[in-house]
Amino acid sequence: MSMPRTLAAAAFGAVSLLALAGCSSAPADAEAPETAAEDYYPITVTDMAGNEVTIESAESVAITDNRFFQLAADWDLPISVAPRDLMSPENPLADDEEILNIGTHSEPDFEQIVAADPDLVINGYRFSGEENAQGVQDAAPDAAFVEMTGPEDQSVDEYVAESLTLMGEVFDRKDEAAALIEEFQAAVDGAKAAYDADSTVMGLITSGGEINYANPIDGRGSSIFFDLLDLTPALDAEGSENHTGDSVSLEALAGANADHLIVLDRDAAVGEGEVTPALDLINSSAALANVPAVTNESIYVFPADYYLTEDVFAYTTVLNGLADLFAQK
């Protein structure tokens, strides 16, 4: 039996936190990891904005960049304050009431950072704008401030490698960071090998029950993978970085005759009330019915929480999914 060519990725699973327990009768060397961590600081690193930052301690960490929330959970980092409203529901930190909640970047509660009094801040992405970044710094004036937003002209693979290397340096997890980079690069190579450059690809975003266009240069979601994999666009119309995509008529989208569709289902992550899944919207569209990607069921839907994560784990998941999609004949 042939495999169906429509791949709808499942939400990226959360990784359970490792519980560390000790007792008074434990041997002295059982405390070695904690002692080693204490001995690691102070260190000086260069952050993604090019600033030299000296970190005296990382016993209480504020983190605002959603691209590293899952990493914080996996590495069991001592997070004291974060915008938990921006976390994937699959992330165990999202429901951790011991972590003070900043809220969201649109209405941040900086007083929570003041209350947490962190000694290290990992800032970036939705909080990298001048007003929010300054608000975070003002709330924790004595904390080491590590900016995770890199230069605008930096490629995706460069950013992944450099940002993870930086996080490995900051938290003494260099080996773990290197392993994630290696896994990501292997996924890039696998998807490139599976892709036929003669086939065309279109990015879409479904939001508010509408099907919108995501341009291949800087459209939300799919543009990253056009860049990483050198995909051939089915439609090269101008667009924007708008988080809901750009309004292009369904007839124009259909006329591009894309061989593959890669779709960010924004409603799956932040939609309110009852929402229609992206795949249902596309398959029920009369205008798109004769598009090769639809008739051949060559549609990839991003993980449900991708809009909230956009991290190395999500990238790797998507790349592996695209490799499977492109490889199916």
PDB file of N, CA and C in Angstrom, residues 28-81:
ATOM      1  N   ALA A  28      30.047  12.267  48.944  1.00  0.00           N
ATOM      2  CA  ALA A  28      30.467  13.635  48.669  1.00  0.00           C
ATOM      3  C   ALA A  28      30.502  13.946  47.187  1.00  0.00           C
ATOM      4  N   ASP A  29      30.886  12.929  46.356  1.00  0.00           N
ATOM      5  CA  ASP A  29      31.005  13.224  44.938  1.00  0.00           C
ATOM      6  C   ASP A  29      29.666  13.407  44.251  1.00  0.00           C
ATOM      7  N   ALA A  30      28.545  13.126  44.950  1.00  0.00           N
ATOM      8  CA  ALA A  30      27.222  13.343  44.360  1.00  0.00           C
ATOM      9  C   ALA A  30      26.957  14.818  44.154  1.00  0.00           C
ATOM     10  N   GLU A  31      27.671  15.690  44.885  1.00  0.00           N
ATOM     11  CA  GLU A  31      27.472  17.125  44.759  1.00  0.00           C
ATOM     12  C   GLU A  31      28.401  17.738  43.718  1.00  0.00           C
ATOM     13  N   ALA A  32      29.183  16.910  43.050  1.00  0.00           N
ATOM     14  CA  ALA A  32      30.165  17.421  42.098  1.00  0.00           C
ATOM     15  C   ALA A  32      29.563  18.252  40.977  1.00  0.00           C
ATOM     16  N   PRO A  33      28.437  17.814  40.327  1.00  0.00           N
ATOM     17  CA  PRO A  33      27.885  18.626  39.237  1.00  0.00           C
ATOM     18  C   PRO A  33      27.523  20.035  39.669  1.00  0.00           C
ATOM     19  N   GLU A  34      26.887  20.170  40.855  1.00  0.00           N
ATOM     20  CA  GLU A  34      26.497  21.495  41.332  1.00  0.00           C
ATOM     21  C   GLU A  34      27.726  22.340  41.601  1.00  0.00           C
ATOM     22  N   THR A  35      28.753  21.726  42.208  1.00  0.00           N
ATOM     23  CA  THR A  35      29.977  22.451  42.499  1.00  0.00           C
ATOM     24  C   THR A  35      30.640  22.906  41.210  1.00  0.00           C
ATOM     25  N   ALA A  36      30.640  22.007  40.210  1.00  0.00           N
ATOM     26  CA  ALA A  36      31.237  22.358  38.928  1.00  0.00           C
ATOM     27  C   ALA A  36      30.516  23.539  38.299  1.00  0.00           C
ATOM     28  N   ALA A  37      29.171  23.552  38.403  1.00  0.00           N
ATOM     29  CA  ALA A  37      28.392  24.650  37.842  1.00  0.00           C
ATOM     30  C   ALA A  37      28.739  25.960  38.529  1.00  0.00           C
ATOM     31  N   GLU A  38      28.891  25.907  39.855  1.00  0.00           N
ATOM     32  CA  GLU A  38      29.239  27.116  40.597  1.00  0.00           C
ATOM     33  C   GLU A  38      30.623  27.609  40.200  1.00  0.00           C
ATOM     34  N   ASP A  39      31.537  26.677  39.937  1.00  0.00           N
ATOM     35  CA  ASP A  39      32.903  27.043  39.592  1.00  0.00           C
ATOM     36  C   ASP A  39      33.023  27.571  38.163  1.00  0.00           C
ATOM     37  N   TYR A  40      32.003  27.389  37.343  1.00  0.00           N
ATOM     38  CA  TYR A  40      32.063  27.769  35.932  1.00  0.00           C
ATOM     39  C   TYR A  40      32.057  29.286  35.748  1.00  0.00           C
ATOM     40  N   TYR A  41      31.383  29.986  36.640  1.00  0.00           N
ATOM     41  CA  TYR A  41      31.262  31.441  36.531  1.00  0.00           C
ATOM     42  C   TYR A  41      32.281  32.118  37.445  1.00  0.00           C
ATOM     43  N   PRO A  42      32.690  33.356  37.104  1.00  0.00           N
ATOM     44  CA  PRO A  42      32.201  34.211  36.015  1.00  0.00           C
ATOM     45  C   PRO A  42      32.811  33.839  34.657  1.00  0.00           C
ATOM     46  N   ILE A  43      32.048  34.143  33.601  1.00  0.00           N
ATOM     47  CA  ILE A  43      32.533  33.975  32.236  1.00  0.00           C
ATOM     48  C   ILE A  43      32.156  35.219  31.440  1.00  0.00           C
ATOM     49  N   THR A  44      32.862  35.431  30.348  1.00  0.00           N
ATOM     50  CA  THR A  44      32.532  36.522  29.432  1.00  0.00           C
ATOM     51  C   THR A  44      32.235  35.934  28.060  1.00  0.00           C
ATOM     52  N   VAL A  45      31.088  36.304  27.499  1.00  0.00           N
ATOM     53  CA  VAL A  45      30.677  35.808  26.183  1.00  0.00           C
ATOM     54  C   VAL A  45      30.371  36.998  25.277  1.00  0.00           C
ATOM     55  N   THR A  46      30.327  36.738  23.992  1.00  0.00           N
ATOM     56  CA  THR A  46      29.870  37.734  23.021  1.00  0.00           C
ATOM     57  C   THR A  46      28.486  37.327  22.564  1.00  0.00           C
ATOM     58  N   ASP A  47      27.489  38.191  22.815  1.00  0.00           N
ATOM     59  CA  ASP A  47      26.114  37.802  22.484  1.00  0.00           C
ATOM     60  C   ASP A  47      25.842  37.987  20.994  1.00  0.00           C
ATOM     61  N   MET A  48      24.613  37.685  20.574  1.00  0.00           N
ATOM     62  CA  MET A  48      24.280  37.688  19.154  1.00  0.00           C
ATOM     63  C   MET A  48      24.263  39.094  18.558  1.00  0.00           C
ATOM     64  N   ALA A  49      24.228  40.111  19.412  1.00  0.00           N
ATOM     65  CA  ALA A  49      24.279  41.498  18.941  1.00  0.00           C
ATOM     66  C   ALA A  49      25.706  42.030  18.910  1.00  0.00           C
ATOM     67  N   GLY A  50      26.675  41.179  19.296  1.00  0.00           N
ATOM     68  CA  GLY A  50      28.071  41.578  19.278  1.00  0.00           C
ATOM     69  C   GLY A  50      28.563  42.219  20.556  1.00  0.00           C
ATOM     70  N   ASN A  51      27.746  42.191  21.613  1.00  0.00           N
ATOM     71  CA  ASN A  51      28.136  42.792  22.883  1.00  0.00           C
ATOM     72  C   ASN A  51      28.912  41.793  23.739  1.00  0.00           C
ATOM     73  N   GLU A  52      29.975  42.253  24.368  1.00  0.00           N
ATOM     74  CA  GLU A  52      30.677  41.416  25.342  1.00  0.00           C
ATOM     75  C   GLU A  52      29.935  41.489  26.671  1.00  0.00           C
ATOM     76  N   VAL A  53      29.582  40.331  27.211  1.00  0.00           N
ATOM     77  CA  VAL A  53      28.777  40.275  28.429  1.00  0.00           C
ATOM     78  C   VAL A  53      29.481  39.387  29.447  1.00  0.00           C
ATOM     79  N   THR A  54      29.684  39.917  30.632  1.00  0.00           N
ATOM     80  CA  THR A  54      30.255  39.119  31.715  1.00  0.00           C
ATOM     81  C   THR A  54      29.133  38.601  32.597  1.00  0.00           C
ATOM     82  N   ILE A  55      29.098  37.292  32.766  1.00  0.00           N
ATOM     83  CA  ILE A  55      28.061  36.633  33.565  1.00  0.00           C
ATOM     84  C   ILE A  55      28.693  36.167  34.870  1.00  0.00           C
ATOM     85  N   GLU A  56      28.245  36.746  35.963  1.00  0.00           N
ATOM     86  CA  GLU A  56      28.781  36.394  37.275  1.00  0.00           C
ATOM     87  C   GLU A  56      28.124  35.142  37.838  1.00  0.00           C
ATOM     88  N   SER A  57      26.851  34.936  37.490  1.00  0.00           N
ATOM     89  CA  SER A  57      26.095  33.805  38.036  1.00  0.00           C
ATOM     90  C   SER A  57      24.886  33.539  37.147  1.00  0.00           C
ATOM     91  N   ALA A  58      24.400  32.294  37.179  1.00  0.00           N
ATOM     92  CA  ALA A  58      23.179  31.947  36.440  1.00  0.00           C
ATOM     93  C   ALA A  58      22.261  31.134  37.341  1.00  0.00           C
ATOM     94  N   GLU A  59      22.116  31.604  38.582  1.00  0.00           N
ATOM     95  CA  GLU A  59      21.259  30.904  39.538  1.00  0.00           C
ATOM     96  C   GLU A  59      19.795  31.294  39.386  1.00  0.00           C
ATOM     97  N   SER A  60      19.538  32.468  38.815  1.00  0.00           N
ATOM     98  CA  SER A  60      18.175  32.945  38.567  1.00  0.00           C
ATOM     99  C   SER A  60      18.159  33.587  37.189  1.00  0.00           C
ATOM    100  N   VAL A  61      17.402  32.972  36.266  1.00  0.00           N
ATOM    101  CA  VAL A  61      17.462  33.374  34.864  1.00  0.00           C
ATOM    102  C   VAL A  61      16.103  33.872  34.383  1.00  0.00           C
ATOM    103  N   ALA A  62      16.108  35.047  33.762  1.00  0.00           N
ATOM    104  CA  ALA A  62      14.935  35.543  33.037  1.00  0.00           C
ATOM    105  C   ALA A  62      15.142  35.217  31.568  1.00  0.00           C
ATOM    106  N   ILE A  63      14.112  34.687  30.918  1.00  0.00           N
ATOM    107  CA  ILE A  63      14.225  34.362  29.500  1.00  0.00           C
ATOM    108  C   ILE A  63      12.980  34.854  28.774  1.00  0.00           C
ATOM    109  N   THR A  64      13.194  35.610  27.698  1.00  0.00           N
ATOM    110  CA  THR A  64      12.067  36.175  26.947  1.00  0.00           C
ATOM    111  C   THR A  64      11.989  35.654  25.518  1.00  0.00           C
ATOM    112  N   ASP A  65      13.047  35.049  25.016  1.00  0.00           N
ATOM    113  CA  ASP A  65      13.109  34.603  23.622  1.00  0.00           C
ATOM    114  C   ASP A  65      12.495  33.215  23.493  1.00  0.00           C
ATOM    115  N   ASN A  66      11.342  33.129  22.822  1.00  0.00           N
ATOM    116  CA  ASN A  66      10.615  31.861  22.747  1.00  0.00           C
ATOM    117  C   ASN A  66      11.380  30.771  22.001  1.00  0.00           C
ATOM    118  N   ARG A  67      12.393  31.135  21.236  1.00  0.00           N
ATOM    119  CA  ARG A  67      13.169  30.138  20.506  1.00  0.00           C
ATOM    120  C   ARG A  67      14.031  29.281  21.430  1.00  0.00           C
ATOM    121  N   PHE A  68      14.078  29.651  22.719  1.00  0.00           N
ATOM    122  CA  PHE A  68      14.916  28.907  23.656  1.00  0.00           C
ATOM    123  C   PHE A  68      14.141  28.418  24.879  1.00  0.00           C
ATOM    124  N   PHE A  69      12.819  28.506  24.827  1.00  0.00           N
ATOM    125  CA  PHE A  69      12.006  28.013  25.947  1.00  0.00           C
ATOM    126  C   PHE A  69      12.124  26.495  26.094  1.00  0.00           C
ATOM    127  N   GLN A  70      12.055  25.769  24.978  1.00  0.00           N
ATOM    128  CA  GLN A  70      12.160  24.312  25.071  1.00  0.00           C
ATOM    129  C   GLN A  70      13.564  23.902  25.498  1.00  0.00           C
ATOM    130  N   LEU A  71      14.557  24.630  25.039  1.00  0.00           N
ATOM    131  CA  LEU A  71      15.931  24.372  25.458  1.00  0.00           C
ATOM    132  C   LEU A  71      16.060  24.556  26.965  1.00  0.00           C
ATOM    133  N   ALA A  72      15.425  25.601  27.491  1.00  0.00           N
ATOM    134  CA  ALA A  72      15.457  25.852  28.935  1.00  0.00           C
ATOM    135  C   ALA A  72      14.848  24.691  29.705  1.00  0.00           C
ATOM    136  N   ALA A  73      13.766  24.125  29.168  1.00  0.00           N
ATOM    137  CA  ALA A  73      13.134  22.975  29.814  1.00  0.00           C
ATOM    138  C   ALA A  73      14.025  21.742  29.729  1.00  0.00           C
ATOM    139  N   ASP A  74      14.564  21.486  28.550  1.00  0.00           N
ATOM    140  CA  ASP A  74      15.398  20.301  28.348  1.00  0.00           C
ATOM    141  C   ASP A  74      16.671  20.347  29.186  1.00  0.00           C
ATOM    142  N   TRP A  75      17.243  21.532  29.314  1.00  0.00           N
ATOM    143  CA  TRP A  75      18.483  21.674  30.071  1.00  0.00           C
ATOM    144  C   TRP A  75      18.239  21.955  31.553  1.00  0.00           C
ATOM    145  N   ASP A  76      16.978  21.980  31.950  1.00  0.00           N
ATOM    146  CA  ASP A  76      16.610  22.200  33.350  1.00  0.00           C
ATOM    147  C   ASP A  76      17.256  23.478  33.899  1.00  0.00           C
ATOM    148  N   LEU A  77      17.137  24.549  33.135  1.00  0.00           N
ATOM    149  CA  LEU A  77      17.726  25.821  33.547  1.00  0.00           C
ATOM    150  C   LEU A  77      16.899  26.453  34.664  1.00  0.00           C
ATOM    151  N   PRO A  78      17.542  27.198  35.552  1.00  0.00           N
ATOM    152  CA  PRO A  78      16.840  27.807  36.689  1.00  0.00           C
ATOM    153  C   PRO A  78      16.068  29.065  36.285  1.00  0.00           C
ATOM    154  N   ILE A  79      15.001  28.877  35.531  1.00  0.00           N
ATOM    155  CA  ILE A  79      14.208  30.010  35.046  1.00  0.00           C
ATOM    156  C   ILE A  79      13.335  30.547  36.177  1.00  0.00           C
ATOM    157  N   SER A  80      13.450  31.836  36.440  1.00  0.00           N
ATOM    158  CA  SER A  80      12.665  32.456  37.506  1.00  0.00           C
ATOM    159  C   SER A  80      11.535  33.328  36.966  1.00  0.00           C
ATOM    160  N   VAL A  81      11.663  33.795  35.721  1.00  0.00           N
ATOM    161  CA  VAL A  81      10.632  34.664  35.150  1.00  0.00           C
ATOM    162  C   VAL A  81      10.701  34.566  33.625  1.00  0.00           C
TER     163      VAL A  81
END
